[in-house]
Short mmCIF file of C-alpha atoms in Angstrom, two decimals:
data_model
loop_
_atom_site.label_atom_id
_atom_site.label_comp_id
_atom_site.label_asym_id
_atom_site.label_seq_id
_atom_site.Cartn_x
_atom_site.Cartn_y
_atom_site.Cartn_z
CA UNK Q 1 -6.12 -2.20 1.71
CA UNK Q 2 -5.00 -4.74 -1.03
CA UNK Q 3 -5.83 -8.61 -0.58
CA UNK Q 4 -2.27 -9.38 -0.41
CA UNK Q 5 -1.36 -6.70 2.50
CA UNK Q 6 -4.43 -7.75 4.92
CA UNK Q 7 -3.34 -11.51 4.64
CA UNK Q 8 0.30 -10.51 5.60
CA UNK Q 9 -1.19 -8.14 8.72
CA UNK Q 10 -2.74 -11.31 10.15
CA UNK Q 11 -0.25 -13.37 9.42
CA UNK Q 12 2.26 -10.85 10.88
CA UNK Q 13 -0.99 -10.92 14.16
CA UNK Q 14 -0.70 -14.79 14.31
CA UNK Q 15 3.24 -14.94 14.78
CA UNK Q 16 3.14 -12.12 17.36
CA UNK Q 17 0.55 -13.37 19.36
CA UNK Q 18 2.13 -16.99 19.17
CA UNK Q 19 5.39 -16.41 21.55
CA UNK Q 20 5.77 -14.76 24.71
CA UNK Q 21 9.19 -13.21 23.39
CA UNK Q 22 10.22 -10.58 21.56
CA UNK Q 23 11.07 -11.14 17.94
CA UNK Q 24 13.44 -9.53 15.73
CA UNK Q 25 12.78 -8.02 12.70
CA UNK Q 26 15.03 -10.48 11.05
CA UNK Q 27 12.77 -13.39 12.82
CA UNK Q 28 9.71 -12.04 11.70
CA UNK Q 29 11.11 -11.94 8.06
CA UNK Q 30 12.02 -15.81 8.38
CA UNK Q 31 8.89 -16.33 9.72
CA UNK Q 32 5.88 -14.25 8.25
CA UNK Q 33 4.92 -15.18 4.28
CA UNK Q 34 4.79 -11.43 2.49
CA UNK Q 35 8.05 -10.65 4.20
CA UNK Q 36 10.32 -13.37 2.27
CA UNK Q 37 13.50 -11.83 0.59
CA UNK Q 38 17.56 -11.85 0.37
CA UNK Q 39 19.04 -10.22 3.23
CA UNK Q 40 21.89 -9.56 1.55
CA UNK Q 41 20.63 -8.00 -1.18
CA UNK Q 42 20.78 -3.91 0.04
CA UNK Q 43 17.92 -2.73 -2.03
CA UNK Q 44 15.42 -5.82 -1.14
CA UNK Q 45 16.30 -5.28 2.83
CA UNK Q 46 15.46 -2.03 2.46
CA UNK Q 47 12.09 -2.77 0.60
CA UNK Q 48 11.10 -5.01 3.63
CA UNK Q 49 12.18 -2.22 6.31
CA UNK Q 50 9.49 0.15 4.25
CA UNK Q 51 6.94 -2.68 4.01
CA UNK Q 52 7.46 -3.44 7.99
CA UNK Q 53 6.99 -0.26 9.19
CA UNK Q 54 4.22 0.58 7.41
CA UNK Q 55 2.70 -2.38 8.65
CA UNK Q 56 3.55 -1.64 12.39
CA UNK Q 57 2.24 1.44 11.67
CA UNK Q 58 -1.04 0.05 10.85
CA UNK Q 59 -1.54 -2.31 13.29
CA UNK Q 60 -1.03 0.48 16.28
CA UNK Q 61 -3.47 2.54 13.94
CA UNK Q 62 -6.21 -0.36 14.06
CA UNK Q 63 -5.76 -0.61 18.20
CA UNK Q 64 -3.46 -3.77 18.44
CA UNK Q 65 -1.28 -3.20 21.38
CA UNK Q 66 2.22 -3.99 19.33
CA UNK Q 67 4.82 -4.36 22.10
CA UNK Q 68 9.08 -3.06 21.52
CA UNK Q 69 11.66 -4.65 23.67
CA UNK Q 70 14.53 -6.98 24.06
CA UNK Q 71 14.16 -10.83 25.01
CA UNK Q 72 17.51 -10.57 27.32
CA UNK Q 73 19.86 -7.49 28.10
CA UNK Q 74 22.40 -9.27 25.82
CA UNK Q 75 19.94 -8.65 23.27
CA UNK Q 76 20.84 -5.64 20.54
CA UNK Q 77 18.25 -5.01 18.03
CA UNK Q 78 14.71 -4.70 19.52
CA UNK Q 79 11.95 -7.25 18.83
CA UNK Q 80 8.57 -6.66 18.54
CA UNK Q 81 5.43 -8.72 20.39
CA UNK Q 82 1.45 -8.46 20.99
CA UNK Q 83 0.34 -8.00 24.28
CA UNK Q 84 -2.63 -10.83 24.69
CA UNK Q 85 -4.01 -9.81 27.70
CA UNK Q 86 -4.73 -5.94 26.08
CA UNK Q 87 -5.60 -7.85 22.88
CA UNK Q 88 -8.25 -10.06 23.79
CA UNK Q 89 -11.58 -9.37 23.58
CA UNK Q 90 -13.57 -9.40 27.07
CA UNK Q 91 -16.39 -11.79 27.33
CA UNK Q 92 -19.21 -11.34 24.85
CA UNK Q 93 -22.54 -12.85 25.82
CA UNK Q 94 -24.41 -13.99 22.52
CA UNK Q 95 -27.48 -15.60 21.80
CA UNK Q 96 -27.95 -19.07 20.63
CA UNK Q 97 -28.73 -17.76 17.11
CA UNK Q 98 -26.21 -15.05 17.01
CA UNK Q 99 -23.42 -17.71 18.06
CA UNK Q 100 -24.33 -20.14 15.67
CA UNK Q 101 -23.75 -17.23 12.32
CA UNK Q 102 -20.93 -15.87 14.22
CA UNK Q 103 -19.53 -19.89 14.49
CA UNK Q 104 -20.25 -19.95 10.50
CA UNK Q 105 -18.47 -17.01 10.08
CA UNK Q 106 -15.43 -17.95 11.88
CA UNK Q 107 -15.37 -21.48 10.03
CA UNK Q 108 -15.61 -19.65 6.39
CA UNK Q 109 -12.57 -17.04 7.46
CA UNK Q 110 -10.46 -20.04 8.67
CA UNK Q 111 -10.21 -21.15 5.03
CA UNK Q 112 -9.75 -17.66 3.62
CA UNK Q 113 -6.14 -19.00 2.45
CA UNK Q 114 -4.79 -18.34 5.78
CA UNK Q 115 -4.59 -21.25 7.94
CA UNK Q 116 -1.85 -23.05 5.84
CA UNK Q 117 0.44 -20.18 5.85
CA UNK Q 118 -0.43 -19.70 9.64
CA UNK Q 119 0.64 -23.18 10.34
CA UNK Q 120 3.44 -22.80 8.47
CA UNK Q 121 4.48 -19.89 10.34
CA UNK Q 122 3.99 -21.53 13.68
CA UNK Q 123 6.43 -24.31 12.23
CA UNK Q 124 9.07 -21.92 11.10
CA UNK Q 125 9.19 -20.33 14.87
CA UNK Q 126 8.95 -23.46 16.53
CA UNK Q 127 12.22 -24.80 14.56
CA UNK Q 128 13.91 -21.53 15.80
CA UNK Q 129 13.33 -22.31 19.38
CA UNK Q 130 10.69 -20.15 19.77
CA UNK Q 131 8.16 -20.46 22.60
CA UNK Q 132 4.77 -20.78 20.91
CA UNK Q 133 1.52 -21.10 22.71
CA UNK Q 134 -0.28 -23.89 20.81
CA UNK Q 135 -3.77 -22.01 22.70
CA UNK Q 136 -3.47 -18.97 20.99
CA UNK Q 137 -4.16 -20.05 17.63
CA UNK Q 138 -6.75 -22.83 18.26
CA UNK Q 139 -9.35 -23.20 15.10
CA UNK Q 140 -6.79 -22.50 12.33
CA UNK Q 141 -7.89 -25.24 10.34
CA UNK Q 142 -9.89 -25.40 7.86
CA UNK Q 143 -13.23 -26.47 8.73
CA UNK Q 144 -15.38 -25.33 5.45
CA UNK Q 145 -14.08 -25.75 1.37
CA UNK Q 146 -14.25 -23.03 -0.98
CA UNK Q 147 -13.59 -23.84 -4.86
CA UNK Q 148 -11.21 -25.60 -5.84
CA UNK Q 149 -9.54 -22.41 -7.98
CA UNK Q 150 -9.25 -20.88 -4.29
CA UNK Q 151 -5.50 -21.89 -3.20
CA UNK Q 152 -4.34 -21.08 -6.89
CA UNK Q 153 -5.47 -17.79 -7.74
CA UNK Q 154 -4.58 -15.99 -3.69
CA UNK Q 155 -1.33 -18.00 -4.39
CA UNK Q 156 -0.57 -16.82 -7.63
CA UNK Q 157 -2.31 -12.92 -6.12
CA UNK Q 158 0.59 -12.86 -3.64
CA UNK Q 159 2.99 -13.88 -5.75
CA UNK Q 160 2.36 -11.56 -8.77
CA UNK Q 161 2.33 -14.52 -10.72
CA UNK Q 162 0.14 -14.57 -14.53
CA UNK Q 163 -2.57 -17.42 -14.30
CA UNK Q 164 -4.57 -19.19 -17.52
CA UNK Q 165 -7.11 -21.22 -16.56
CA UNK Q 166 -10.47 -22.65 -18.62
CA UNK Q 167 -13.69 -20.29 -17.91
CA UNK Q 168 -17.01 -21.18 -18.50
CA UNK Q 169 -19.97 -18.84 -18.72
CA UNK Q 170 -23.87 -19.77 -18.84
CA UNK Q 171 -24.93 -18.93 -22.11
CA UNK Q 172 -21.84 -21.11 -23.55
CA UNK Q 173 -22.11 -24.66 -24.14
CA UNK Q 174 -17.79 -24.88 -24.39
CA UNK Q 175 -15.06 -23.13 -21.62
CA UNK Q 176 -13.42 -20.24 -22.93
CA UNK Q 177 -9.40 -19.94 -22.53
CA UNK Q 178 -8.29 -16.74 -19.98
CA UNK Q 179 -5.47 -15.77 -19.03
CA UNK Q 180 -5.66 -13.31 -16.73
CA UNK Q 181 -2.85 -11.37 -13.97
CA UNK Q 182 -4.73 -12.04 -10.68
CA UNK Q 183 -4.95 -9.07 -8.16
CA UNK Q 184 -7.00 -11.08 -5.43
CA UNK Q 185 -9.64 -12.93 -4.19
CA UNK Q 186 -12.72 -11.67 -2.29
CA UNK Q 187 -15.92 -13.08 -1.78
CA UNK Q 188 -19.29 -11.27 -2.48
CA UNK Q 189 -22.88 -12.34 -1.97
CA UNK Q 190 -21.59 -15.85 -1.04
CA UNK Q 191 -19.34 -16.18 -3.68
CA UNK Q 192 -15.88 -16.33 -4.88
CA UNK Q 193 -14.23 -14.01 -7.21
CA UNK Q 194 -10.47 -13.26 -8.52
CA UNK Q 195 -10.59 -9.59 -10.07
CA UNK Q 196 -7.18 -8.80 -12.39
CA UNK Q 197 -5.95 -7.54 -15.40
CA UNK Q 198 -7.44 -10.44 -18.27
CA UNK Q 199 -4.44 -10.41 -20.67
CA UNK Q 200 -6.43 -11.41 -23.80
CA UNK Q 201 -9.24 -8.38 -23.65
CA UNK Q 202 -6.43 -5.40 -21.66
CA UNK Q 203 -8.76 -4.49 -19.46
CA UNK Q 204 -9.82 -5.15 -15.72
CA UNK Q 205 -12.69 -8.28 -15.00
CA UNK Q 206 -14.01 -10.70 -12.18
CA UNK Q 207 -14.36 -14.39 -12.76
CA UNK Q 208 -16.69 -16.31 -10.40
CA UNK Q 209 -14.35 -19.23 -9.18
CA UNK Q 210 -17.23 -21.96 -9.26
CA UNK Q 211 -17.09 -21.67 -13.15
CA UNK Q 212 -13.07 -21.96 -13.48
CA UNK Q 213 -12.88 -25.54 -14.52
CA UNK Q 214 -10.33 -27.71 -14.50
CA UNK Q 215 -6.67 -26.63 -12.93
CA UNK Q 216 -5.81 -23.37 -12.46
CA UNK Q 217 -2.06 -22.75 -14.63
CA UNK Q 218 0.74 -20.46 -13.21
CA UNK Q 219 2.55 -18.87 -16.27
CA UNK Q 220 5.77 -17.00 -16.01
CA UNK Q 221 8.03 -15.53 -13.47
CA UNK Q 222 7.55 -14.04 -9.25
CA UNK Q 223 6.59 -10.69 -9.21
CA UNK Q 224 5.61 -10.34 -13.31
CA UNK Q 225 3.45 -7.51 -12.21
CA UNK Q 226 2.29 -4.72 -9.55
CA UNK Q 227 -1.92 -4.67 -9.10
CA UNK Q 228 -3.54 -1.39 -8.69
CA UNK Q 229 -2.47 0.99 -5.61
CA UNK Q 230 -5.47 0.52 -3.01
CA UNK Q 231 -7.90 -1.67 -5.53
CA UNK Q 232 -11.20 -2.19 -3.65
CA UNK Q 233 -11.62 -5.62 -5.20
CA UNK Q 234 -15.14 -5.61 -3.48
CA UNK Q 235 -16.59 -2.48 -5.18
CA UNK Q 236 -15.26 -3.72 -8.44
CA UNK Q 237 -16.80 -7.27 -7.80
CA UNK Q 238 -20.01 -5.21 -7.26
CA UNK Q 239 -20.50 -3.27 -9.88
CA UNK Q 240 -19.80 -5.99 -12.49
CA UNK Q 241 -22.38 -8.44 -10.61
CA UNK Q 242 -25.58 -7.77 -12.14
CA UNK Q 243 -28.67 -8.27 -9.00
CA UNK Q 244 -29.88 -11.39 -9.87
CA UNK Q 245 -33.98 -11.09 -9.62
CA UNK Q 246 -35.62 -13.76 -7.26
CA UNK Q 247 -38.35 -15.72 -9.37
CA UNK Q 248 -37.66 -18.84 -8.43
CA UNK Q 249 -40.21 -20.40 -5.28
CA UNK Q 250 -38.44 -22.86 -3.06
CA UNK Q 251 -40.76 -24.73 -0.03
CA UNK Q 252 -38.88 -26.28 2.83
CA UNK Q 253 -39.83 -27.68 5.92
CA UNK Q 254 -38.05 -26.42 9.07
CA UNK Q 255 -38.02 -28.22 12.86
CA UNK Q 256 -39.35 -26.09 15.08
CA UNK Q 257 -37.80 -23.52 16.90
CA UNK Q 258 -34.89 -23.67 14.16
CA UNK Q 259 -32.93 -21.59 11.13
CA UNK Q 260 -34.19 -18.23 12.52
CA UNK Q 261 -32.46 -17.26 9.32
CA UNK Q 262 -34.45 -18.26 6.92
CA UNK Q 263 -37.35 -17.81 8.76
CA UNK Q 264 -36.67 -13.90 8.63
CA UNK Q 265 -36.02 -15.21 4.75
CA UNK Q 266 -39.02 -16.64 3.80
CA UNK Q 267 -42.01 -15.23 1.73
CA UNK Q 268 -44.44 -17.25 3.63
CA UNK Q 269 -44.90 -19.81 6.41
CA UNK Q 270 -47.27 -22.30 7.63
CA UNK Q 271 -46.93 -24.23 10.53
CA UNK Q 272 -47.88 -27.86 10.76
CA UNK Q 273 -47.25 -31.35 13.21
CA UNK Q 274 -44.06 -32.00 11.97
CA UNK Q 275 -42.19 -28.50 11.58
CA UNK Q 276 -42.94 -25.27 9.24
CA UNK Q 277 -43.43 -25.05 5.67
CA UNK Q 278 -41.19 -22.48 4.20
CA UNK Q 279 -41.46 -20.38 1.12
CA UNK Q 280 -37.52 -19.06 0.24
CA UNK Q 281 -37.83 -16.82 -3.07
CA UNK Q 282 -34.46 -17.24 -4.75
CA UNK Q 283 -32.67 -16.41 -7.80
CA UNK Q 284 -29.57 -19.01 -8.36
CA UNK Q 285 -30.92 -22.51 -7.30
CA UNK Q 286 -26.98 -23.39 -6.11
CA UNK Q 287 -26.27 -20.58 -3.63
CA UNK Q 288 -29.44 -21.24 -2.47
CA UNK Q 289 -28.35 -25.34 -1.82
CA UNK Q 290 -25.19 -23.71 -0.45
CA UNK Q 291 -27.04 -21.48 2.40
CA UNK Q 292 -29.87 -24.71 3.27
CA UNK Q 293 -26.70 -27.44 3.57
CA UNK Q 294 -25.36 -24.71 6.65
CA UNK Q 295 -28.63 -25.68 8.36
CA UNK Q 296 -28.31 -29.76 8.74
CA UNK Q 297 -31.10 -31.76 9.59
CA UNK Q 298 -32.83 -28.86 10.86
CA UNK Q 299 -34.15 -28.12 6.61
CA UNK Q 300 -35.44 -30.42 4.26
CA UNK Q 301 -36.04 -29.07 0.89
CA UNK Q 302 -39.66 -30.49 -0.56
CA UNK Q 303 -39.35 -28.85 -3.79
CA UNK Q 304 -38.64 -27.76 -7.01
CA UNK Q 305 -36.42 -30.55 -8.10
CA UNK Q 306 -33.55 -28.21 -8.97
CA UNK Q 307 -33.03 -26.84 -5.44
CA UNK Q 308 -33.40 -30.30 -4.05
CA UNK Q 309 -30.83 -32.03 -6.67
CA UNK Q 310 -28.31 -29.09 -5.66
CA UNK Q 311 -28.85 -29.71 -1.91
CA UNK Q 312 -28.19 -33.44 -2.86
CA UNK Q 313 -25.01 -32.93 -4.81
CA UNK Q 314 -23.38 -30.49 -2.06
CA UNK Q 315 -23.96 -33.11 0.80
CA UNK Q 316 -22.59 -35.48 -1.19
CA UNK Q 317 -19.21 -33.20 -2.57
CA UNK Q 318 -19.18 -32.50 1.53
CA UNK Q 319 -19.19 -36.68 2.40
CA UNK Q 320 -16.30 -36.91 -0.79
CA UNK Q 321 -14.26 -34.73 1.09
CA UNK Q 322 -14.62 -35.68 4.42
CA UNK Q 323 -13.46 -39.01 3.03
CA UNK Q 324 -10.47 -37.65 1.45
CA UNK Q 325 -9.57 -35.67 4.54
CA UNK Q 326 -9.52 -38.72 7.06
CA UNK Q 327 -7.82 -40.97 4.82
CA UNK Q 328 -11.20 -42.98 3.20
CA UNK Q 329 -12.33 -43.64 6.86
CA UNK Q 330 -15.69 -42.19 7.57
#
């Protein structure tokens, strides 16, 4: 399933399970991005019938209990709703560990490019009249950053739009010029990747989006394009990722009792009076800085400079946008 179709299935999840009535298929083209076109125009309605039921279709295929009826008796074409109470999961009992990676988890997906267009959504149906639920869709905003390419390049993904953007690679001192047409965005080993057709060489590649600098440029018209039937973005992210071999030795002290992940990580530990010494092999000094930040004060890095400097820089890129977020007011 492309990208571009899963983000419209949850969006398409989010504005069923936010009202209690049934929506038209007309609403839920007003409402849900990936569904946007002129109703008037024969051939473009038709498109979006197509697209909608195959996307019903799905959703009763992957077990959510999609719901046809009529909001009154006046009422003539049916509308569509999620029953929550069949939807919702029953309680899960978790560990302390296991809740705090499924917590991470949940904060990384919330900034998967979704929660803007879910709020936006939830606006859109709350300006028809609609009865939302402002519980059902609690934790929609974003609570981690991703690059800064992100919002661009899934924008310009769903909207079949040609991107050029600056690209720099590690055995180049300069950025090289790309322009590239973007079939999505997927993440892989902790990083960020668009994978599209790169306009300069004709042929499919994956750019990491922590070495697209500067802005990201939109060039040309909507829908310049059509991506691959069914691209696994992930397998192709995969195979062009060569393993990275761990040579690097990074020591960090851990309180005690704390980051059972690294813990099943590390090389070697030694246990002393004020925590345990660590031993992390690792290959790429900055996704290593990115997995220790997730830990807090619970890991200190004690050396090599390198991971310690990248540890230093994150925290502070974190503090910058915190800032920027509550208005300069920490």
């Amino acid at each position: 399933m492309s990208r571009t179709r899963t983000e419209r299935l949850v969006n398409l999840v989010i504005c069923l399970l936010s009202t209690r009535r049934f929506l038209t298929a007309v609403q839920i083209a007003a409402t849900v991005p990936g569904y946007e076109h002129d109703p008037h125009d024969m051939r473009a309605h038709e498109a979006f019938q197509r697209k909608f039921e195959r996307d019903k279709a799905e959703l009763r295929e992957l077990g959510v209990p999609l719901e046809t009826g009529t909001a009154s008796a006046f009422d003539v074409e049916p509308g569509y709703r999620i029953a929550r109470r069949q939807y919702a999961l029953p309680e899960i009992p978790l560990e302390p560990d296991e809740a705090a990676a499924v917590g991470i988890a949940a904060r990384l997906w919330q900034h998967a490019g979704l929660a803007a267009a879910a709020s936006s959504g939830l606006a859109k149906l709350r300006a028809a009249g609609v009865d939302v639920d402002p519980q059902a869709t609690l934790g929609l905003e974003p609570m981690v950053s991703v690059d800064p390419a992100f919002a661009p390049l899934t924008a310009a993904a769903r909207d079949r739009r040609e991107v050029a953007f600056d690209y720099r690679v590690p055995d180049r001192d300069e950025p090289s010029a790309r322009r590239l047409q973007p079939w999505g965005v997927v993440c892989w080993r902790g990083r960020w990747y668009v994978v599209g057709h790169d306009l300069d060489r004709s042929a499919a590649r994956c750019f990491r989006l922590s070495r697209v600098v500067g802005a990201v440029r939109t060039v040309g018209p909507l829908g310049a394009y059509e991506p691959p039937a069914e691209v696994d973005l992930i397998s192709y992210v995969a195979r062009s990722s060569d393993p990275a071999e761990r040579t690097g030795r990074a020591r960090v002290l851990v309180a005690p009792n704390r980051a059972a992940g690294l813990r099943r990580w590390a090389a070697e530990t030694t246990s002393g009076s004020t925590g345990d010494q660590l031993v992390l092999p690792y290959a790429d000094p900055e996704a290593l800085a990115g997995q220790l930040v997730g830990y807090g004060p619970d890991v200190r890095v004690l050396d090599p400079p390198e991971v310690r400097e990248a540890v230093i820089q994150r925290l502070k890129e974190t503090v910058a946008r915190h800032d920027v977020g509550v208005g300069g007011a920490r």
